[in-house]
Coordinates of C-alpha atoms in Angstrom, one line a residue:
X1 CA -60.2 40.1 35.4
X2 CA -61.7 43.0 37.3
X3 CA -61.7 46.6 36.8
X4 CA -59.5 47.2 40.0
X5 CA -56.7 45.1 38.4
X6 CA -56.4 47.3 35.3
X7 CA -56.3 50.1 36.6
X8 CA -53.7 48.8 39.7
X9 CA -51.6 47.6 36.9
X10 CA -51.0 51.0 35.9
X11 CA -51.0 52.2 39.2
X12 CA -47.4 53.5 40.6
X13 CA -46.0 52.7 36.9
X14 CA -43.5 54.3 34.8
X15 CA -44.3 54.5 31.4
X16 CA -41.9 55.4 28.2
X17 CA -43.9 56.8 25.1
X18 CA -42.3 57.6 21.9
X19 CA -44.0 59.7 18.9
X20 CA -45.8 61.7 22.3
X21 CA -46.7 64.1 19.7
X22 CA -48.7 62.1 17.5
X23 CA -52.7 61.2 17.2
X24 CA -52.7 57.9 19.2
X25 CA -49.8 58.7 22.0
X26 CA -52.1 62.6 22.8
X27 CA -54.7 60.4 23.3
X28 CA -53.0 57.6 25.3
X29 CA -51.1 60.2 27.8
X30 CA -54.9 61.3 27.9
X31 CA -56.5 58.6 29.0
X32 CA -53.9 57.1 31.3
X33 CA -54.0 60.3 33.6
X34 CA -58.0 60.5 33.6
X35 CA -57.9 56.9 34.5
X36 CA -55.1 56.4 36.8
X37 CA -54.1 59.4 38.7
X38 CA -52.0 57.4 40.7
X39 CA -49.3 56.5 37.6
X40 CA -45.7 56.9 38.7
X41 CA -44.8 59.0 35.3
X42 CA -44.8 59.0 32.0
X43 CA -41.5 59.5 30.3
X44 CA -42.2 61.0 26.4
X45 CA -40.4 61.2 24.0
X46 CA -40.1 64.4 21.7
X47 CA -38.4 65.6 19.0
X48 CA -36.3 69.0 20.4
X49 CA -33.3 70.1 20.3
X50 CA -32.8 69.9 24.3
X51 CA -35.6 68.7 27.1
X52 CA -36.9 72.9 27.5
X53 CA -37.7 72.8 24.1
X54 CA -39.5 69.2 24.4
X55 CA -41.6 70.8 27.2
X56 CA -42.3 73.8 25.3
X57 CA -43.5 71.6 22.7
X58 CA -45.0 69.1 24.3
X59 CA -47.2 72.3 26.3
X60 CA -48.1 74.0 22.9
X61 CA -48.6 70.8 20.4
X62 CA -50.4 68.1 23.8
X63 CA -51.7 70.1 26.7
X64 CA -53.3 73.3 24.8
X65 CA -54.6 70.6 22.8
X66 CA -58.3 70.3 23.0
X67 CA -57.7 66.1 24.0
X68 CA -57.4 67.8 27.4
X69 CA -60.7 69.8 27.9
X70 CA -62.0 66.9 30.1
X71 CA -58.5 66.9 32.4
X72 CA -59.4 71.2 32.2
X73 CA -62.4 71.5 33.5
X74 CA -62.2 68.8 36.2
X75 CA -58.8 70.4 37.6
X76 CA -59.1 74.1 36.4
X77 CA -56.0 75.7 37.6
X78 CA -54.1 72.7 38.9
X79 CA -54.0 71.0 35.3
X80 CA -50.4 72.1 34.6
X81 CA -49.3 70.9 38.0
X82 CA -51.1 67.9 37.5
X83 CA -49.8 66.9 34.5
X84 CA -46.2 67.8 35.1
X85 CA -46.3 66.2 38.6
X86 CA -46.8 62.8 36.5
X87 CA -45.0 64.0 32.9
X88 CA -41.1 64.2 32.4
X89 CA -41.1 65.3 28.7
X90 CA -37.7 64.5 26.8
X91 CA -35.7 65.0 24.4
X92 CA -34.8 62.2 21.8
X93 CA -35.2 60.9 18.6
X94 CA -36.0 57.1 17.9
X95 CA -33.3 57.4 15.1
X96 CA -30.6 57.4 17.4
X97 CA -29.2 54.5 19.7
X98 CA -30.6 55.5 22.9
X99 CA -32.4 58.1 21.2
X100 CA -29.6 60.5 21.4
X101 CA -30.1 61.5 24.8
X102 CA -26.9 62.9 26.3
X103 CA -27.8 63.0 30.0
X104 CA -26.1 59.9 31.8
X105 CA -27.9 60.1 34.8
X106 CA -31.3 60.4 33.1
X107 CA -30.8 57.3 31.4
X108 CA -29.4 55.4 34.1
X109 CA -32.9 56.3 35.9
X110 CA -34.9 55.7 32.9
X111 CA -33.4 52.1 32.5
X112 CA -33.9 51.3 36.3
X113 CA -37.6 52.8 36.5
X114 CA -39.6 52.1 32.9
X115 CA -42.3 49.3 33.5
X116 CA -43.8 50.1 30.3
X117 CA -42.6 51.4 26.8
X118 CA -45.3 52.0 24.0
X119 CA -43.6 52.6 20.9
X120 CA -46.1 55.3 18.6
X121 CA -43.4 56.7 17.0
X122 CA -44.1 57.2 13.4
X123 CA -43.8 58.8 9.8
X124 CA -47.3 57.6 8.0
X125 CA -46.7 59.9 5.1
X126 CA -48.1 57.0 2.3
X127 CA -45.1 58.7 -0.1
X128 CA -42.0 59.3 2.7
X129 CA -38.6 59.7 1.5
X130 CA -37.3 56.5 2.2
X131 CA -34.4 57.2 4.0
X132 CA -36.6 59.0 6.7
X133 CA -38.9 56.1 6.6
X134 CA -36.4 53.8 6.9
X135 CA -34.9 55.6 9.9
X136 CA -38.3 56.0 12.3
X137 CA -40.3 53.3 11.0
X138 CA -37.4 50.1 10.5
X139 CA -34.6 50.9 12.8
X140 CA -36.7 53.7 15.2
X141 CA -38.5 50.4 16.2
X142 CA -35.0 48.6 16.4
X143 CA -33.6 51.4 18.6
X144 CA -36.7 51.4 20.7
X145 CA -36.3 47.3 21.3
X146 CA -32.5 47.5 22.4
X147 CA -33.5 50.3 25.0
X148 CA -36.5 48.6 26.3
X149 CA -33.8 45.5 27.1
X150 CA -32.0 47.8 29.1
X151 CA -35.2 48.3 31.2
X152 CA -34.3 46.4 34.0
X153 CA -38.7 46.3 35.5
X154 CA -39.9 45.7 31.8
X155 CA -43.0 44.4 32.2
X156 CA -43.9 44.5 28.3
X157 CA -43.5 46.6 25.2
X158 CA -46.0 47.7 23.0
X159 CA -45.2 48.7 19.0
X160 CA -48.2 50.3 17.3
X161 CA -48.0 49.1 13.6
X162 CA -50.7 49.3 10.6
X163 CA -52.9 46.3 9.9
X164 CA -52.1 47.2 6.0
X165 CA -48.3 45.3 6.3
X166 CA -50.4 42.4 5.0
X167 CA -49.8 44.4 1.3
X168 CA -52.6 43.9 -0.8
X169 CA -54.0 40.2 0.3
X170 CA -57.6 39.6 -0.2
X171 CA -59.6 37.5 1.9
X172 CA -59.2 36.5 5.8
X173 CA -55.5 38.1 6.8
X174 CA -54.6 36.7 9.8
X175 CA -53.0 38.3 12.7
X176 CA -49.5 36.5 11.9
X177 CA -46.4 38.0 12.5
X178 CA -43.8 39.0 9.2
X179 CA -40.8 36.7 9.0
X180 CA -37.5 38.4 8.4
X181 CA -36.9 38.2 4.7
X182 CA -40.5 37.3 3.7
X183 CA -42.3 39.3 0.9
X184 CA -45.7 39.3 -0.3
X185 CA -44.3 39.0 -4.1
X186 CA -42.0 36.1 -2.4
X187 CA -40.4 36.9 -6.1
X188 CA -36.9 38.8 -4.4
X189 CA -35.0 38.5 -1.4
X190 CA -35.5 41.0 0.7
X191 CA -32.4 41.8 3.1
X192 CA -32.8 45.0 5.2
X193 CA -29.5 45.9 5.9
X194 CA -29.3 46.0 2.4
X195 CA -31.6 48.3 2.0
X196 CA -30.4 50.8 4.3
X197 CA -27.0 50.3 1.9
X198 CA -29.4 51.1 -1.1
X199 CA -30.3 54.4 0.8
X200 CA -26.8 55.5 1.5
X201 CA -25.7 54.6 -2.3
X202 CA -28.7 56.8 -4.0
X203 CA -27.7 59.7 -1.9
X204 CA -24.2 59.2 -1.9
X205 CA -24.4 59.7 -5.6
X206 CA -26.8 62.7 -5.2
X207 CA -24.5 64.7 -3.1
X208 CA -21.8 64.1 -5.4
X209 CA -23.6 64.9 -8.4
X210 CA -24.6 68.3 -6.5
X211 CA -28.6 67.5 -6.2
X212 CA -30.3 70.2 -4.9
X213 CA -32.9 69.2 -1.3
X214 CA -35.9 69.4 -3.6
X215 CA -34.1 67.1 -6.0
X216 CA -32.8 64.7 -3.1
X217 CA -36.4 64.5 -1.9
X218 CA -38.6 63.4 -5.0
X219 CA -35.5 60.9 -5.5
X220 CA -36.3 59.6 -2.4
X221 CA -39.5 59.3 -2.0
X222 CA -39.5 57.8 -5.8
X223 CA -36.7 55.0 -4.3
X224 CA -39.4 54.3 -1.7
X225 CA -42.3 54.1 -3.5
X226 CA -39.9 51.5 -6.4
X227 CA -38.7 49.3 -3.6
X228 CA -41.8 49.0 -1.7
X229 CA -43.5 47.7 -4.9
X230 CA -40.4 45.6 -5.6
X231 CA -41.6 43.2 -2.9
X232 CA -45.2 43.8 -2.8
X233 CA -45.9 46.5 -0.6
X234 CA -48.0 49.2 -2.2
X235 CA -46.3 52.0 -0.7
X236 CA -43.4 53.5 1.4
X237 CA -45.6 53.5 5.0
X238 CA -46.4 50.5 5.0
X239 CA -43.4 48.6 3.9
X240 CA -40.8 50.1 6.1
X241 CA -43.7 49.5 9.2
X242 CA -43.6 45.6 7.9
X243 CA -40.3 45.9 7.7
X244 CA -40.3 46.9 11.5
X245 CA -42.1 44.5 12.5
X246 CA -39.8 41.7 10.9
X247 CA -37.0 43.5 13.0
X248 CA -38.8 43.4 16.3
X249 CA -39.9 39.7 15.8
X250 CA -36.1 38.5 15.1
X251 CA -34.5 40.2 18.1
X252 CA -37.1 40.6 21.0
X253 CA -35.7 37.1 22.5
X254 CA -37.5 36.6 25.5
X255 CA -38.6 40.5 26.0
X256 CA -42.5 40.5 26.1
X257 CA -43.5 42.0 22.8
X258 CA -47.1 43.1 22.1
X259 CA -47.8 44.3 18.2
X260 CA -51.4 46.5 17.5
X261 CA -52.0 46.3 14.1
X262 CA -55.0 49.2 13.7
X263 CA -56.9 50.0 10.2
X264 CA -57.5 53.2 9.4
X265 CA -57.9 55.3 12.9
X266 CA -60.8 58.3 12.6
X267 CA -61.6 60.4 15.5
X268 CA -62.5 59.9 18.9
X269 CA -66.4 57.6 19.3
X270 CA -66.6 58.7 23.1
X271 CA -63.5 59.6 24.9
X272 CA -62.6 62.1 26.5
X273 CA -65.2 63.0 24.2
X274 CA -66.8 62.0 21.1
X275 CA -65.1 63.5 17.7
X276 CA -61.7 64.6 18.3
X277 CA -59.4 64.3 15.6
X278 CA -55.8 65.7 14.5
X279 CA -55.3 66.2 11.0
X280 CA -56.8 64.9 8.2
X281 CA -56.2 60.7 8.4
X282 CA -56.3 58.5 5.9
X283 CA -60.0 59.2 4.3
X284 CA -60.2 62.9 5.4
X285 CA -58.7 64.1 2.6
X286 CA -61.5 62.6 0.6
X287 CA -64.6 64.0 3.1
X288 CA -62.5 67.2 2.9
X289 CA -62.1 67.5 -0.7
X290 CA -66.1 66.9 -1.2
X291 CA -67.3 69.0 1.6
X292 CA -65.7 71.9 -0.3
X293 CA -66.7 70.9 -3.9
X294 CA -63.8 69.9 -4.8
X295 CA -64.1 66.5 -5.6
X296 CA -67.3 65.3 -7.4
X297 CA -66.6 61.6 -7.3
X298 CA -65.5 58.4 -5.2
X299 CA -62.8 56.1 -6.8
X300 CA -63.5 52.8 -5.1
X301 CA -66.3 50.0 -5.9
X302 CA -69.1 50.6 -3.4
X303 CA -69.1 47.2 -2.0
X304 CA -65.4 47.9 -0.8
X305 CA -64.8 47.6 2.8
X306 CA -63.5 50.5 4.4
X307 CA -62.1 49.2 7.7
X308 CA -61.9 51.8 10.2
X309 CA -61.6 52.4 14.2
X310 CA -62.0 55.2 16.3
X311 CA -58.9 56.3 17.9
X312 CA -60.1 55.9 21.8
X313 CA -60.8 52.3 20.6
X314 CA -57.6 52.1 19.7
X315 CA -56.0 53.2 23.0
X316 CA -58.0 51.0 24.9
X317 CA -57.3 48.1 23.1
X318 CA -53.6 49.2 23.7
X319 CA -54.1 49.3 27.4
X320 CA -55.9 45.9 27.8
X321 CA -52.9 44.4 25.6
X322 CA -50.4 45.8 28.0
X323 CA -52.2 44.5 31.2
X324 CA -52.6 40.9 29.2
X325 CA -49.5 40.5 28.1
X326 CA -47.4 41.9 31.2
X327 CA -44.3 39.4 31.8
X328 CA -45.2 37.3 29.2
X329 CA -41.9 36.3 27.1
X330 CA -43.5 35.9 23.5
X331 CA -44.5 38.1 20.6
X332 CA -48.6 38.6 20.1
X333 CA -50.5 40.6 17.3
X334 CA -53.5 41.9 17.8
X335 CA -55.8 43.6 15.1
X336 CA -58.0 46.2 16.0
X337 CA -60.4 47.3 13.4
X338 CA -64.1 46.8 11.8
X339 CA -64.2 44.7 8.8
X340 CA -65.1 41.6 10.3
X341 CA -67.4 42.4 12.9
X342 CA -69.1 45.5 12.0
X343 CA -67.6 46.4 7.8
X344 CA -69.1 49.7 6.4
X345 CA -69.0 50.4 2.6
X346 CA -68.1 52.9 0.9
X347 CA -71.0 53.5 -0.7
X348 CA -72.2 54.0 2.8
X349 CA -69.5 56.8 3.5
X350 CA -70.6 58.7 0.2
X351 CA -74.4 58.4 1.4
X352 CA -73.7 59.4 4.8
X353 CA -71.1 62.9 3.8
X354 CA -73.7 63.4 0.8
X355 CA -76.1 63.8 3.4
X356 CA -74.2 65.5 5.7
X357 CA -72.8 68.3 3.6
X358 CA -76.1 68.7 1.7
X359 CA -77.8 69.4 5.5
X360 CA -74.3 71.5 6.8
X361 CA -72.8 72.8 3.7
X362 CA -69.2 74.4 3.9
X363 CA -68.6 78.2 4.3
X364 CA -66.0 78.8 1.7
X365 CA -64.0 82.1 2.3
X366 CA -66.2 84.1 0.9
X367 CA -69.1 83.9 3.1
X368 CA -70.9 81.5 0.6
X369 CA -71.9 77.9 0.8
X370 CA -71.0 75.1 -1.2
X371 CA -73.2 72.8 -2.8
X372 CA -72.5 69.2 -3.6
X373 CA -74.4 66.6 -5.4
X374 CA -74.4 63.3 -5.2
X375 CA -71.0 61.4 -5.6
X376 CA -70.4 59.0 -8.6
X377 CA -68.0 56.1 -8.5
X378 CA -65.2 55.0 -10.4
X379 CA -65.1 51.2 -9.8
X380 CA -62.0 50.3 -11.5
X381 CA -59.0 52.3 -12.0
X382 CA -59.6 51.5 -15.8
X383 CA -62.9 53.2 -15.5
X384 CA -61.2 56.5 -13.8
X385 CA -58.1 56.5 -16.5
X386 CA -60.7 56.8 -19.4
X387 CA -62.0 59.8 -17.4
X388 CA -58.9 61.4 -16.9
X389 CA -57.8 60.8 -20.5
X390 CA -61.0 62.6 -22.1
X391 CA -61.6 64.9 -19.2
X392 CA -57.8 66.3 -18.4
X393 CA -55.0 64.8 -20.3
X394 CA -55.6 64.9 -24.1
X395 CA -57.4 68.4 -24.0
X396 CA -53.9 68.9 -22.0
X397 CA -52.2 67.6 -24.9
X398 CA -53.9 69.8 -27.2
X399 CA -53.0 72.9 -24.9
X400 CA -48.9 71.9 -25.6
X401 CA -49.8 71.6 -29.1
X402 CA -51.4 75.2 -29.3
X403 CA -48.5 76.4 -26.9
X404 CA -45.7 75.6 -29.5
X405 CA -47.8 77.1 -32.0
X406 CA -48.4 80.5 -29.9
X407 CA -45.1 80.4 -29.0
X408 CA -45.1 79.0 -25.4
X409 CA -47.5 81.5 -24.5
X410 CA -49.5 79.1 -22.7
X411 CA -46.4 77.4 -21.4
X412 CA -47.5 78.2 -17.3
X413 CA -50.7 77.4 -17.7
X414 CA -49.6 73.8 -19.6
X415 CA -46.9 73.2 -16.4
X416 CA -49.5 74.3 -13.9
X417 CA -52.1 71.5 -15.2
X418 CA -49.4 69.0 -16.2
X419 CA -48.5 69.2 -12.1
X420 CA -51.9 68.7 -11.2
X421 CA -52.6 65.7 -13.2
X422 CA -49.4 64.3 -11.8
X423 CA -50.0 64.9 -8.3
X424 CA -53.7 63.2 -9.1
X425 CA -52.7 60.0 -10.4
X426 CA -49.9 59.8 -7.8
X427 CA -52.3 60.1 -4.8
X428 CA -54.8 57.5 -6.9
X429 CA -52.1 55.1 -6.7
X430 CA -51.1 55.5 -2.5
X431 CA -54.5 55.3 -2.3
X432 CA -55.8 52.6 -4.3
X433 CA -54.8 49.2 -2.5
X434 CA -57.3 51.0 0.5
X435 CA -60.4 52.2 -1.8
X436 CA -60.3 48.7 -3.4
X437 CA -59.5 46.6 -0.7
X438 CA -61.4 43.1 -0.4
X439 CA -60.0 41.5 2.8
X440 CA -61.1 41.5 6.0
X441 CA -58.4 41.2 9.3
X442 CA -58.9 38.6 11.3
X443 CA -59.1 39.8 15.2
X444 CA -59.1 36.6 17.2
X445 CA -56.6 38.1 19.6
X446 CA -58.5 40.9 20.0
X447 CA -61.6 39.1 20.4
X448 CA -60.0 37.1 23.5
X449 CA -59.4 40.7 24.9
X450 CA -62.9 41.5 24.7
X451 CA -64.4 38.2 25.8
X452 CA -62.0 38.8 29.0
X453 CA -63.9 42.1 29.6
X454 CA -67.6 41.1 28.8
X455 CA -67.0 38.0 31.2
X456 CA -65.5 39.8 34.2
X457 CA -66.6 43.1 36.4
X458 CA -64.9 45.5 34.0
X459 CA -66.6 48.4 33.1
X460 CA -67.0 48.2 29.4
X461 CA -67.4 51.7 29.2
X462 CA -64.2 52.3 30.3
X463 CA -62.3 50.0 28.4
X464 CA -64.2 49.6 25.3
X465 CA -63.0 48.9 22.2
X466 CA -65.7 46.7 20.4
X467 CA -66.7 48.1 16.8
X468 CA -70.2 46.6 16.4
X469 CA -71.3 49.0 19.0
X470 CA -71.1 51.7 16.6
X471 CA -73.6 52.6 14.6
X472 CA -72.2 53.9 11.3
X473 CA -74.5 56.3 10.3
X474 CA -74.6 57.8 13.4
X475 CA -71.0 58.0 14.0
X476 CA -70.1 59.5 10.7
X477 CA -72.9 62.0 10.4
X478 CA -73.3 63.2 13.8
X479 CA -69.9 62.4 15.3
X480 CA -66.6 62.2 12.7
X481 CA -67.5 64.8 10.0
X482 CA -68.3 67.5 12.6
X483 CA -65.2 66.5 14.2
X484 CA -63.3 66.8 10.6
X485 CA -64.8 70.3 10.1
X486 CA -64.2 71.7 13.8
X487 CA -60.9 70.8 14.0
X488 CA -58.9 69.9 10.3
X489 CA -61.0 71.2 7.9
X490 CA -59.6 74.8 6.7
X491 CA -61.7 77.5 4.8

């Protein structure tokens, strides 16, 4: 494999990308026009309410996007000319059978010039209502397979999934693909269609029973939460994305079907540049909630694994999948993360934001900065309950007590911290198969992908994607953090 043949394989190609909005499909679209100039077009997919409004968007939520600063300074002027000379944005929503798009001819011309279609679509809200999960993350990937058959060039299609459909299995998970009807509880049979039945009963009943959209809403992202734990999966996110992927293995026949299974994606290690990141990602809200002083402890045991990858790592282990697995009528999974080749602890992430907030404190609104000291851990969530029970919940229940007595004078105050406890424990448990996680992912496949780069003319630092290059320490204190504070982190 040489350099010249990855990029060629990209050259004069049309691409589909769904989700072209999110994290990894900004960075993606990024990359692919640095690297390849020469790319027919990229078709992407956003949610509008007609293709003006998906350019609008598209110009205001990807191009003004700092992702691009590398693209601006090399072209200056031209960079909007470039871009759209190469970019069709559309308007569509993986919900809908052909994504709802109304325009004949543009479909017609869609089906008879996509070579490629990389499927980033996604809702990775740990606690989605199910139904919406359901509809992007389950059938959005269904949708997305039936019009990628209708792509008469397909050379491959690529589904970004989560390496966390494995549930909550310990040890070496391999990269194996989920068998329809398979559950990690293996306890009740799991039939999707019949879920999506479930759905439309709940809210069925709701409407009738005159529910109001805030009522509809914690009902549904309660149903999720109940029937992702019904078969083993420890939340909503990741049981509808497993649920995806069963979908995509039964029905992709002979269509070449690539799956990337990432851990949990931080910002950027070099390119375009080192440290961007959109949002706060899994962890963030953690180094967030420190940073300001508003968290004084870790719950996890410090010889947990965190397994994370930096989002251009990511991308270029999407690219070499597509060039691999071009024209090839199978179904491969590829992990792509750090646990088995390069695993940080979290005690090393407390050390490392310890140290880097204590030498950069955060600014809080008022001009002042905040301290923080040293984190504890809770290593068992039996540990952290006994906390919460002496530290927040009986002196709550001694506040009710002296609010009947006062005669609910307290009342707001009781509701206020009642809320806050709730919304505590709640966020404990999304997050608690990941801050106690014992396995490690297998990456076989992904180490073939490598191998094929370290043994030919490619030029690793254009297509790397290898985590044991990273030095953690390094990466987090003088690369991810300041990336999390210039761009997520809010006074």
């Amino acid at each position: 494999m040489e350099l010249e043949d990855i990029l060629q394989f990209f050259e004069n190609k049309t691409i589909l990308v769904t989700g072209a909005t999110g994290f990894l499909a900004k960075v993606f679209v990024e990359k692919i026009l640095r690297v390849q100039p020469n790319v027919k077009m990229l078709y992407l997919l956003v949610r509008a309410s007609d293709n003006e409004s998906a350019t609008q968007r598209f110009h205001k939520e990807v191009i003004e996007k700092d992702i691009f600063r590398v693209l601006r300074n090399n072209l200056g002027a031209n960079l909007e000319s470039f871009i759209f000379e190469r970019v069709t944005p559309i308007s569509g929503d993986i919900c809908d059978e052909n994504f709802g798009i109304k325009d004949s001819i543009l479909i017609e011309e869609m089906w008879k010039e996509i070579d490629i279609v990389l499927n980033s679509a996604a809702t990775t809200n740990f606690d989605e209502r199910y139904d919406v999960a359901l509809g992007i993350n389950t059938y959005g990937a269904l949708h997305v397979l039936n019009f990628a058959k209708k792509c008469i060039k397909l050379k491959v299609l690529l589904h970004v999934s989560t390496a966390y459909v494995s549930s909550e299995k310990g040890g070496n998970i391999l990269e194996s693909p989920l068998h329809m009807e398979d559950t990690p509880k293996g306890t009740s049979r799991l039939v999707i269609n019949a879920e999506k039945e479930v759905v439309e009963e709940y809210l069925d009943r709701l409407r009738v029973q005159g529910a109001t959209n805030e009522e509809i809403t914690s009902t549904m992202k309660d149903l999720g939460i109940k029937r992702a734990k019904l078969y083993g999966w420890p939340n909503t996110y990741v049981y509808t994305k497993a649920l995806g992927e069963m979908i995509l293995g039964q029905f992709h026949e002979n269509l070449p079907l690539a799956i990337i299974r990432p851990t949990m994606v931080t910002s950027t290690y070099k390119e375009p540049f080192s440290g961007w990141i959109e949002g706060a990602r899994t962890l963030d809200g953690v180094i967030t909630a420190y940073g300001k002083g508003r968290l004084k402890f870790f719950l996890g045991h410090p010889n947990s694994i965190l397994d994370v990858i930096p989002a251009d790592m990511v991308v270029n282990s999407i690219i070499m999948a597509m060039v691999t697995h071009a024209n090839k009528s199978s179904q491969i999974i590829f992990h792509v993360g750090s646990s088995l080749r390069n695993p940080v602890k979290l005690s090393g992430l407390s050390i490392f934001t310890f140290r880097y907030f204590t030498q950069n404190p955060w600014i809080d609104r008022n001009g002042k900065s905040i301290n923080v000291s040293s984190p504890k851990f809770f290593s068992s969530i039996a540990s952290f309950q006994t906390y919460m029970d002496i530290r927040y919940i009986l002196p709550l229940k001694v506040l009710w007590l002296a609010n009947l007595v006062l005669c609910q004078y307290c009342r707001g105050i009781c509701i206020n911290l009642n809320r806050k406890v709730r919304v505590v424990m709640r966020l404990v448990d999304l997050y608690k198969p990941y801050v106690f996680f014992t396995g490690s992912f297998d990456d076989s496949n992904t180490e073939k992908l490598r191998m094929a780069i370290r043994e030919s003319d490619v030029n690793v630092n254009l297509f790397y994607f290898d985590p044991r290059c990273i030095d953690w320490e390094d990466y987090i204190m003088n690369t991810h953090i300041p990336g999390l504070t210039k761009y997520s982190m809010k006074p």
